[in-house]
């Protein structure tokens, strides 16, 4: 799919757009609005491509970066009018926001479904309204996959395998490939595609090692507070833990706190091996210090890809159903060259 660098706006739209912009500036209000369902909803400028975005929440550094990547691209000067809603980790808020977008007859609906189930009805309503839906980050588990036009996200299953394969290599390097390895897993939000994929991918590798035991996998909701609480409980319960697999950096920060409070060291020279996911800058710094052994990247900068899909649809082009974003694995050996490039 050829992507043009600049959106074509027809001359008619240009004039209205400039007038619209003038009105907005004079009106003192920015062209992008946040709707979290409380404040009065703004009038939509019909001369722009209106995009309604329902975001999971702001549970993690990753999510904040993901939101920023949306707000950076769906701007007035690129021909868009963004209606943005933060669901604060509640599916019913996402469904309400999508229904509001439908009633406002937006041109496109974009959302990251907090969990995979429960979307068939509202996506049918969007289709009945003739509004294309683009999924970002997580996926929906629906009977009819034509209910959405495209999905932009990561290969979570591949990320889980990356973690397992890295651990294989590391234990071999340490001469521990025959040793009993006791593993705990801090999982992300139950039912989230990212948690499902990472769990499955890692387990696929783990089952090939009879000396690896996954003691327990616990939902720690992708947050630091829950990560700390869950890690504390696991440390109370299990005498010996050799590896912590934490499915995002925010939970890892909490787990590190729980361990260091008990004098347990982690990372390259530590008692416990720590495998994390997301690879946000604050965690990559801990990789560089050797406190986290490895961080499996999950790239949140999906806004530009979602915008490319919408631009293609605006031109009447067909689009791929799936867009996987490139990702890699960061260790103390390679993280240095990426750290200063990280802007989240
Ligand atoms: C991953 C995304 C996850 C991140 C977490 O694509 O679904 O949700 O890994 C975020 O940080 O909460
Ligand atoms: Zn597989």
mmCIF file of C-alpha atoms and ligand atoms in Angstrom:
data_model
loop_
_atom_site.group_PDB
_atom_site.id
_atom_site.type_symbol
_atom_site.label_atom_id
_atom_site.label_comp_id
_atom_site.label_asym_id
_atom_site.label_seq_id
_atom_site.Cartn_x
_atom_site.Cartn_y
_atom_site.Cartn_z
ATOM 1 C CA UNK A 1 0.000 0.000 0.000
ATOM 2 C CA UNK A 2 1.721 3.209 -1.123
ATOM 3 C CA UNK A 3 1.623 5.814 1.595
ATOM 4 C CA UNK A 4 1.731 9.480 0.599
ATOM 5 C CA UNK A 5 3.557 11.823 2.938
ATOM 6 C CA UNK A 6 0.869 14.482 2.881
ATOM 7 C CA UNK A 7 -2.921 14.011 3.054
ATOM 8 C CA UNK A 8 -4.718 15.358 -0.005
ATOM 9 C CA UNK A 9 -7.331 17.868 1.071
ATOM 10 C CA UNK A 10 -9.680 18.975 -1.753
ATOM 11 C CA UNK A 11 -9.614 22.785 -2.464
ATOM 12 C CA UNK A 12 -13.168 23.130 -1.117
ATOM 13 C CA UNK A 13 -12.112 21.462 2.071
ATOM 14 C CA UNK A 14 -9.021 23.720 2.201
ATOM 15 C CA UNK A 15 -11.092 26.916 2.313
ATOM 16 C CA UNK A 16 -13.573 25.557 4.849
ATOM 17 C CA UNK A 17 -10.705 24.032 6.765
ATOM 18 C CA UNK A 18 -8.928 27.399 7.065
ATOM 19 C CA UNK A 19 -12.165 29.115 8.064
ATOM 20 C CA UNK A 20 -12.788 26.297 10.481
ATOM 21 C CA UNK A 21 -9.315 26.654 11.894
ATOM 22 C CA UNK A 22 -9.737 30.432 12.195
ATOM 23 C CA UNK A 23 -12.981 29.896 14.095
ATOM 24 C CA UNK A 24 -11.312 27.399 16.369
ATOM 25 C CA UNK A 25 -8.366 29.701 17.077
ATOM 26 C CA UNK A 26 -10.665 32.695 17.634
ATOM 27 C CA UNK A 27 -12.834 30.447 19.742
ATOM 28 C CA UNK A 28 -9.672 29.810 21.767
ATOM 29 C CA UNK A 29 -10.344 26.064 21.770
ATOM 30 C CA UNK A 30 -7.853 23.542 20.425
ATOM 31 C CA UNK A 31 -9.000 21.266 17.592
ATOM 32 C CA UNK A 32 -8.435 18.122 19.646
ATOM 33 C CA UNK A 33 -10.711 17.325 22.503
ATOM 34 C CA UNK A 34 -10.554 14.879 25.366
ATOM 35 C CA UNK A 35 -13.863 13.321 26.210
ATOM 36 C CA UNK A 36 -13.976 11.231 29.294
ATOM 37 C CA UNK A 37 -17.748 11.405 29.418
ATOM 38 C CA UNK A 38 -17.943 14.219 31.943
ATOM 39 C CA UNK A 39 -17.430 17.580 30.277
ATOM 40 C CA UNK A 40 -19.671 19.039 27.571
ATOM 41 C CA UNK A 41 -18.804 17.434 24.215
ATOM 42 C CA UNK A 42 -17.377 19.846 21.621
ATOM 43 C CA UNK A 43 -19.006 20.572 18.263
ATOM 44 C CA UNK A 44 -17.327 18.512 15.579
ATOM 45 C CA UNK A 45 -15.769 20.344 12.623
ATOM 46 C CA UNK A 46 -17.280 18.411 9.725
ATOM 47 C CA UNK A 47 -14.657 19.726 7.275
ATOM 48 C CA UNK A 48 -12.030 17.525 8.870
ATOM 49 C CA UNK A 49 -11.835 13.737 9.010
ATOM 50 C CA UNK A 50 -13.394 13.017 12.380
ATOM 51 C CA UNK A 51 -11.704 10.188 14.323
ATOM 52 C CA UNK A 52 -13.130 8.877 17.588
ATOM 53 C CA UNK A 53 -10.524 7.110 19.750
ATOM 54 C CA UNK A 54 -11.360 5.055 22.836
ATOM 55 C CA UNK A 55 -8.182 4.326 24.842
ATOM 56 C CA UNK A 56 -7.936 1.629 27.554
ATOM 57 C CA UNK A 57 -6.760 4.065 30.222
ATOM 58 C CA UNK A 58 -3.453 5.396 31.535
ATOM 59 C CA UNK A 59 -2.312 2.344 33.532
ATOM 60 C CA UNK A 60 1.295 2.328 32.341
ATOM 61 C CA UNK A 61 4.156 4.303 30.847
ATOM 62 C CA UNK A 62 3.569 2.275 27.696
ATOM 63 C CA UNK A 63 -0.079 3.351 27.511
ATOM 64 C CA UNK A 64 0.831 7.005 27.944
ATOM 65 C CA UNK A 65 3.280 6.718 25.030
ATOM 66 C CA UNK A 66 0.633 4.925 22.978
ATOM 67 C CA UNK A 67 -1.821 7.782 23.596
ATOM 68 C CA UNK A 68 0.829 10.363 22.685
ATOM 69 C CA UNK A 69 1.441 8.567 19.378
ATOM 70 C CA UNK A 70 -2.269 9.019 18.545
ATOM 71 C CA UNK A 71 -2.459 12.668 19.529
ATOM 72 C CA UNK A 72 0.687 13.464 17.540
ATOM 73 C CA UNK A 73 -0.824 12.347 14.243
ATOM 74 C CA UNK A 74 -4.531 13.133 14.423
ATOM 75 C CA UNK A 75 -4.143 16.908 14.344
ATOM 76 C CA UNK A 76 -6.099 19.644 12.578
ATOM 77 C CA UNK A 77 -3.212 20.645 10.374
ATOM 78 C CA UNK A 78 -3.144 17.095 9.059
ATOM 79 C CA UNK A 79 -6.873 17.297 8.336
ATOM 80 C CA UNK A 80 -8.236 15.505 11.386
ATOM 81 C CA UNK A 81 -10.611 16.273 14.218
ATOM 82 C CA UNK A 82 -9.814 13.965 17.164
ATOM 83 C CA UNK A 83 -12.380 12.940 19.751
ATOM 84 C CA UNK A 84 -10.384 11.143 22.475
ATOM 85 C CA UNK A 85 -11.843 9.150 25.362
ATOM 86 C CA UNK A 86 -9.932 7.568 28.284
ATOM 87 C CA UNK A 87 -11.892 4.536 29.530
ATOM 88 C CA UNK A 88 -9.994 4.311 32.826
ATOM 89 C CA UNK A 89 -9.630 0.503 32.562
ATOM 90 C CA UNK A 90 -13.382 -0.118 32.238
ATOM 91 C CA UNK A 91 -14.911 -1.861 29.231
ATOM 92 C CA UNK A 92 -18.284 -0.224 29.797
ATOM 93 C CA UNK A 93 -16.631 3.190 29.381
ATOM 94 C CA UNK A 94 -15.200 2.064 26.043
ATOM 95 C CA UNK A 95 -18.601 0.842 24.881
ATOM 96 C CA UNK A 96 -20.210 4.126 25.973
ATOM 97 C CA UNK A 97 -17.540 6.119 24.118
ATOM 98 C CA UNK A 98 -17.999 4.056 20.942
ATOM 99 C CA UNK A 99 -21.755 4.650 21.126
ATOM 100 C CA UNK A 100 -21.131 8.374 21.534
ATOM 101 C CA UNK A 101 -18.859 8.316 18.479
ATOM 102 C CA UNK A 102 -21.612 6.505 16.534
ATOM 103 C CA UNK A 103 -24.237 9.051 17.529
ATOM 104 C CA UNK A 104 -21.810 11.846 16.504
ATOM 105 C CA UNK A 105 -21.367 10.042 13.188
ATOM 106 C CA UNK A 106 -17.573 10.179 13.279
ATOM 107 C CA UNK A 107 -15.749 9.064 10.128
ATOM 108 C CA UNK A 108 -13.631 6.394 11.902
ATOM 109 C CA UNK A 109 -13.574 4.645 15.263
ATOM 110 C CA UNK A 110 -10.218 3.542 16.708
ATOM 111 C CA UNK A 111 -9.861 1.638 19.969
ATOM 112 C CA UNK A 112 -7.636 -0.657 21.988
ATOM 113 C CA UNK A 113 -10.042 -3.199 23.529
ATOM 114 C CA UNK A 114 -9.176 -3.628 27.195
ATOM 115 C CA UNK A 115 -10.105 -7.325 26.964
ATOM 116 C CA UNK A 116 -10.912 -9.497 23.945
ATOM 117 C CA UNK A 117 -14.538 -10.424 24.724
ATOM 118 C CA UNK A 118 -17.788 -8.418 24.786
ATOM 119 C CA UNK A 119 -17.568 -6.334 21.596
ATOM 120 C CA UNK A 120 -19.870 -8.063 19.077
ATOM 121 C CA UNK A 121 -22.943 -5.913 19.758
ATOM 122 C CA UNK A 122 -21.335 -2.471 19.762
ATOM 123 C CA UNK A 123 -19.212 -3.303 16.694
ATOM 124 C CA UNK A 124 -22.391 -4.398 14.909
ATOM 125 C CA UNK A 125 -23.875 -0.986 15.783
ATOM 126 C CA UNK A 126 -20.796 0.736 14.307
ATOM 127 C CA UNK A 127 -21.151 -1.322 11.133
ATOM 128 C CA UNK A 128 -24.894 -0.533 10.923
ATOM 129 C CA UNK A 129 -23.879 3.147 11.142
ATOM 130 C CA UNK A 130 -21.376 2.625 8.306
ATOM 131 C CA UNK A 131 -18.376 3.628 10.450
ATOM 132 C CA UNK A 132 -15.113 1.681 9.854
ATOM 133 C CA UNK A 133 -13.434 0.427 13.059
ATOM 134 C CA UNK A 134 -9.667 0.119 13.391
ATOM 135 C CA UNK A 135 -8.226 -1.833 16.330
ATOM 136 C CA UNK A 136 -4.959 -0.726 17.928
ATOM 137 C CA UNK A 137 -2.743 -2.719 20.307
ATOM 138 C CA UNK A 138 -5.101 -5.375 21.709
ATOM 139 C CA UNK A 139 -7.617 -7.470 19.771
ATOM 140 C CA UNK A 140 -11.266 -8.472 19.949
ATOM 141 C CA UNK A 141 -12.553 -12.040 20.008
ATOM 142 C CA UNK A 142 -15.621 -11.717 17.749
ATOM 143 C CA UNK A 143 -17.574 -14.233 15.654
ATOM 144 C CA UNK A 144 -17.398 -12.034 12.560
ATOM 145 C CA UNK A 145 -13.955 -10.536 11.894
ATOM 146 C CA UNK A 146 -15.384 -8.242 9.239
ATOM 147 C CA UNK A 147 -16.709 -6.172 12.163
ATOM 148 C CA UNK A 148 -13.356 -4.370 12.104
ATOM 149 C CA UNK A 149 -11.351 -3.160 9.126
ATOM 150 C CA UNK A 150 -7.766 -3.525 10.408
ATOM 151 C CA UNK A 151 -5.673 -4.212 13.531
ATOM 152 C CA UNK A 152 -2.364 -2.448 14.265
ATOM 153 C CA UNK A 153 -0.300 -3.987 17.038
ATOM 154 C CA UNK A 154 2.428 -6.299 18.222
ATOM 155 C CA UNK A 155 3.053 -10.015 17.905
ATOM 156 C CA UNK A 156 2.458 -10.717 21.589
ATOM 157 C CA UNK A 157 2.866 -14.442 21.108
ATOM 158 C CA UNK A 158 6.224 -13.725 19.495
ATOM 159 C CA UNK A 159 7.142 -11.482 22.421
ATOM 160 C CA UNK A 160 6.376 -14.355 24.830
ATOM 161 C CA UNK A 161 8.560 -16.682 22.769
ATOM 162 C CA UNK A 162 11.315 -14.050 22.731
ATOM 163 C CA UNK A 163 11.303 -14.123 26.541
ATOM 164 C CA UNK A 164 11.452 -17.926 26.669
ATOM 165 C CA UNK A 165 14.187 -18.177 24.059
ATOM 166 C CA UNK A 166 16.243 -15.483 25.772
ATOM 167 C CA UNK A 167 15.966 -17.378 29.101
ATOM 168 C CA UNK A 168 17.057 -20.611 27.381
ATOM 169 C CA UNK A 169 20.178 -18.934 26.060
ATOM 170 C CA UNK A 170 20.960 -17.152 29.310
ATOM 171 C CA UNK A 171 20.684 -20.275 31.491
ATOM 172 C CA UNK A 172 22.900 -22.151 29.039
ATOM 173 C CA UNK A 173 25.477 -19.351 29.188
ATOM 174 C CA UNK A 174 25.350 -19.598 32.992
ATOM 175 C CA UNK A 175 25.806 -23.374 32.866
ATOM 176 C CA UNK A 176 22.356 -23.836 34.479
ATOM 177 C CA UNK A 177 20.578 -25.698 31.676
ATOM 178 C CA UNK A 178 20.135 -28.834 33.878
ATOM 179 C CA UNK A 179 19.365 -26.996 37.136
ATOM 180 C CA UNK A 180 15.855 -26.850 38.692
ATOM 181 C CA UNK A 181 14.502 -23.419 37.631
ATOM 182 C CA UNK A 182 11.545 -22.065 39.578
ATOM 183 C CA UNK A 183 9.581 -19.366 37.700
ATOM 184 C CA UNK A 184 6.755 -16.984 38.644
ATOM 185 C CA UNK A 185 4.816 -14.945 36.079
ATOM 186 C CA UNK A 186 3.244 -11.534 36.727
ATOM 187 C CA UNK A 187 0.540 -11.395 34.053
ATOM 188 C CA UNK A 188 -1.086 -8.337 32.518
ATOM 189 C CA UNK A 189 -4.812 -7.592 32.610
ATOM 190 C CA UNK A 190 -6.744 -10.866 32.361
ATOM 191 C CA UNK A 191 -8.249 -11.312 28.881
ATOM 192 C CA UNK A 192 -5.987 -8.700 27.287
ATOM 193 C CA UNK A 193 -4.477 -9.890 24.018
ATOM 194 C CA UNK A 194 -1.013 -8.844 25.157
ATOM 195 C CA UNK A 195 -1.266 -10.929 28.357
ATOM 196 C CA UNK A 196 -2.742 -13.929 26.501
ATOM 197 C CA UNK A 197 -0.058 -13.872 23.821
ATOM 198 C CA UNK A 198 2.896 -13.333 26.142
ATOM 199 C CA UNK A 199 1.697 -16.142 28.424
ATOM 200 C CA UNK A 200 1.179 -18.586 25.553
ATOM 201 C CA UNK A 201 4.436 -17.737 23.817
ATOM 202 C CA UNK A 202 6.538 -18.145 26.970
ATOM 203 C CA UNK A 203 4.749 -21.381 27.962
ATOM 204 C CA UNK A 204 5.437 -22.857 24.537
ATOM 205 C CA UNK A 205 9.148 -22.576 25.263
ATOM 206 C CA UNK A 206 8.941 -23.435 28.981
ATOM 207 C CA UNK A 207 7.229 -26.806 28.396
ATOM 208 C CA UNK A 208 10.227 -27.969 26.361
ATOM 209 C CA UNK A 209 12.369 -27.762 29.535
ATOM 210 C CA UNK A 210 11.492 -30.448 32.115
ATOM 211 C CA UNK A 211 13.728 -28.673 34.684
ATOM 212 C CA UNK A 212 11.702 -25.423 34.438
ATOM 213 C CA UNK A 213 8.731 -25.125 36.799
ATOM 214 C CA UNK A 214 6.224 -22.284 36.502
ATOM 215 C CA UNK A 215 5.208 -22.072 40.182
ATOM 216 C CA UNK A 216 2.351 -19.614 39.571
ATOM 217 C CA UNK A 217 0.998 -17.066 37.073
ATOM 218 C CA UNK A 218 -0.890 -14.161 38.679
ATOM 219 C CA UNK A 219 -2.823 -11.239 37.126
ATOM 220 C CA UNK A 220 -1.079 -8.076 38.316
ATOM 221 C CA UNK A 221 -3.096 -5.798 36.006
ATOM 222 C CA UNK A 222 -0.121 -4.086 34.302
ATOM 223 C CA UNK A 223 0.310 -1.684 37.231
ATOM 224 C CA UNK A 224 3.203 -1.018 39.618
ATOM 225 C CA UNK A 225 1.043 -1.164 42.751
ATOM 226 C CA UNK A 226 -0.457 -4.535 41.847
ATOM 227 C CA UNK A 227 2.926 -5.831 40.717
ATOM 228 C CA UNK A 228 4.389 -5.010 44.125
ATOM 229 C CA UNK A 229 1.467 -6.629 45.988
ATOM 230 C CA UNK A 230 1.501 -9.797 43.856
ATOM 231 C CA UNK A 231 5.281 -10.156 44.132
ATOM 232 C CA UNK A 232 5.050 -9.761 47.916
ATOM 233 C CA UNK A 233 2.482 -12.567 48.097
ATOM 234 C CA UNK A 234 4.601 -14.811 45.882
ATOM 235 C CA UNK A 235 7.687 -14.189 48.040
ATOM 236 C CA UNK A 236 5.659 -15.130 51.140
ATOM 237 C CA UNK A 237 4.466 -18.292 49.451
ATOM 238 C CA UNK A 238 7.614 -19.640 47.743
ATOM 239 C CA UNK A 239 10.950 -20.241 49.450
ATOM 240 C CA UNK A 240 12.936 -20.236 46.241
ATOM 241 C CA UNK A 241 12.152 -18.187 43.117
ATOM 242 C CA UNK A 242 14.817 -18.142 40.406
ATOM 243 C CA UNK A 243 13.046 -16.188 37.631
ATOM 244 C CA UNK A 244 10.369 -13.478 37.526
ATOM 245 C CA UNK A 245 8.628 -13.061 34.173
ATOM 246 C CA UNK A 246 6.809 -9.699 34.407
ATOM 247 C CA UNK A 247 4.589 -8.866 31.432
ATOM 248 C CA UNK A 248 5.195 -5.113 31.566
ATOM 249 C CA UNK A 249 7.733 -2.688 33.014
ATOM 250 C CA UNK A 250 5.264 -1.045 35.387
ATOM 251 C CA UNK A 251 4.644 -4.349 37.190
ATOM 252 C CA UNK A 252 8.382 -4.995 37.115
ATOM 253 C CA UNK A 253 9.031 -1.743 39.026
ATOM 254 C CA UNK A 254 6.659 -2.957 41.739
ATOM 255 C CA UNK A 255 8.200 -6.438 41.820
ATOM 256 C CA UNK A 256 11.725 -4.981 42.115
ATOM 257 C CA UNK A 257 10.588 -2.909 45.090
ATOM 258 C CA UNK A 258 9.071 -5.937 46.807
ATOM 259 C CA UNK A 259 12.280 -7.934 46.342
ATOM 260 C CA UNK A 260 14.731 -5.199 47.310
ATOM 261 C CA UNK A 261 12.752 -4.537 50.510
ATOM 262 C CA UNK A 262 13.593 -8.147 51.479
ATOM 263 C CA UNK A 263 17.234 -7.776 50.541
ATOM 264 C CA UNK A 264 16.763 -9.967 47.459
ATOM 265 C CA UNK A 265 19.032 -8.852 44.611
ATOM 266 C CA UNK A 266 18.022 -9.118 40.949
ATOM 267 C CA UNK A 267 19.513 -9.044 37.489
ATOM 268 C CA UNK A 268 22.941 -9.903 36.123
ATOM 269 C CA UNK A 269 24.714 -10.542 39.444
ATOM 270 C CA UNK A 270 21.502 -10.994 41.468
ATOM 271 C CA UNK A 271 19.649 -13.835 43.208
ATOM 272 C CA UNK A 272 16.657 -13.566 40.856
ATOM 273 C CA UNK A 273 16.579 -13.281 37.049
ATOM 274 C CA UNK A 274 14.083 -10.587 35.912
ATOM 275 C CA UNK A 275 12.490 -10.662 32.455
ATOM 276 C CA UNK A 276 10.318 -7.637 31.605
ATOM 277 C CA UNK A 277 8.198 -6.441 28.645
ATOM 278 C CA UNK A 278 7.513 -3.045 26.998
ATOM 279 C CA UNK A 279 11.107 -1.653 27.104
ATOM 280 C CA UNK A 280 10.177 1.885 28.216
ATOM 281 C CA UNK A 281 13.162 4.183 28.855
ATOM 282 C CA UNK A 282 12.997 4.069 32.665
ATOM 283 C CA UNK A 283 13.192 0.261 32.509
ATOM 284 C CA UNK A 284 15.936 0.238 29.870
ATOM 285 C CA UNK A 285 18.046 2.258 32.300
ATOM 286 C CA UNK A 286 17.671 -0.625 34.781
ATOM 287 C CA UNK A 287 18.684 -3.051 32.027
ATOM 288 C CA UNK A 288 21.798 -0.953 31.448
ATOM 289 C CA UNK A 289 22.518 -1.127 35.207
ATOM 290 C CA UNK A 290 22.024 -4.903 35.134
ATOM 291 C CA UNK A 291 19.061 -4.778 37.570
ATOM 292 C CA UNK A 292 16.704 -6.165 34.887
ATOM 293 C CA UNK A 293 18.262 -8.956 32.806
ATOM 294 C CA UNK A 294 16.267 -8.451 29.612
ATOM 295 C CA UNK A 295 13.386 -6.272 28.342
ATOM 296 C CA UNK A 296 11.223 -7.505 25.457
ATOM 297 C CA UNK A 297 10.136 -4.531 23.405
ATOM 298 C CA UNK A 298 6.486 -3.768 22.709
ATOM 299 C CA UNK A 299 6.329 -0.682 20.532
ATOM 300 C CA UNK A 300 3.555 1.744 21.585
ATOM 301 C CA UNK A 301 4.091 4.176 18.724
ATOM 302 C CA UNK A 302 1.141 2.884 16.734
ATOM 303 C CA UNK A 303 -0.544 6.211 15.941
ATOM 304 C CA UNK A 304 1.332 6.754 12.686
ATOM 305 C CA UNK A 305 0.310 3.254 11.460
ATOM 306 C CA UNK A 306 -3.334 3.797 12.370
ATOM 307 C CA UNK A 307 -3.222 7.135 10.542
ATOM 308 C CA UNK A 308 -1.702 5.461 7.457
ATOM 309 C CA UNK A 309 -4.610 3.004 7.422
ATOM 310 C CA UNK A 310 -7.134 5.858 7.635
ATOM 311 C CA UNK A 311 -5.357 7.846 4.911
ATOM 312 C CA UNK A 312 -5.523 4.805 2.625
ATOM 313 C CA UNK A 313 -9.211 4.275 3.416
ATOM 314 C CA UNK A 314 -9.848 7.970 2.703
ATOM 315 C CA UNK A 315 -8.371 7.377 -0.748
ATOM 316 C CA UNK A 316 -10.671 4.424 -1.249
ATOM 317 C CA UNK A 317 -7.808 1.917 -1.135
ATOM 318 C CA UNK A 318 -8.028 -1.567 0.376
ATOM 319 C CA UNK A 319 -5.891 -2.078 3.469
ATOM 320 C CA UNK A 320 -4.245 -5.112 5.058
ATOM 321 C CA UNK A 321 -6.165 -6.630 7.957
ATOM 322 C CA UNK A 322 -3.090 -6.862 10.193
ATOM 323 C CA UNK A 323 -0.125 -4.551 10.756
ATOM 324 C CA UNK A 324 2.608 -6.017 12.994
ATOM 325 C CA UNK A 325 5.017 -3.434 14.368
ATOM 326 C CA UNK A 326 8.757 -4.224 14.413
ATOM 327 C CA UNK A 327 10.182 -4.991 17.885
ATOM 328 C CA UNK A 328 13.371 -6.265 19.473
ATOM 329 C CA UNK A 329 14.954 -7.567 22.704
ATOM 330 C CA UNK A 330 17.112 -5.371 24.931
ATOM 331 C CA UNK A 331 19.911 -6.715 27.157
ATOM 332 C CA UNK A 332 22.766 -4.980 29.021
ATOM 333 C CA UNK A 333 24.930 -5.781 26.000
ATOM 334 C CA UNK A 334 22.889 -3.862 23.395
ATOM 335 C CA UNK A 335 20.704 -1.378 25.322
ATOM 336 C CA UNK A 336 23.286 1.446 25.397
ATOM 337 C CA UNK A 337 22.975 2.299 21.714
ATOM 338 C CA UNK A 338 19.149 2.696 21.978
ATOM 339 C CA UNK A 339 18.704 4.518 25.273
ATOM 340 C CA UNK A 340 19.032 8.101 24.073
ATOM 341 C CA UNK A 341 16.828 7.412 21.024
ATOM 342 C CA UNK A 342 13.966 6.423 23.344
ATOM 343 C CA UNK A 343 11.446 9.228 23.719
ATOM 344 C CA UNK A 344 9.115 7.391 26.123
HETATM 345 C C1 LIG B 1 0.759 -4.067 25.019
HETATM 346 C C2 LIG B 1 -0.311 -3.413 25.834
HETATM 347 C C3 LIG B 1 -0.008 -3.517 27.278
HETATM 348 C C4 LIG B 1 1.381 -3.015 27.653
HETATM 349 C C5 LIG B 1 1.094 -2.520 29.026
HETATM 350 O O1 LIG B 1 0.482 -3.905 23.682
HETATM 351 O O2 LIG B 1 -1.564 -4.048 25.612
HETATM 352 O O3 LIG B 1 -0.950 -2.723 27.981
HETATM 353 O O4 LIG B 1 2.337 -4.024 27.613
HETATM 354 C C6 LIG B 1 -0.229 -1.830 28.817
HETATM 355 O O5 LIG B 1 2.047 -1.640 29.537
HETATM 356 O O6 LIG B 1 -0.879 -1.628 29.996
HETATM 357 ZN ZN1 LIG B 2 3.493 -20.585 18.832
#
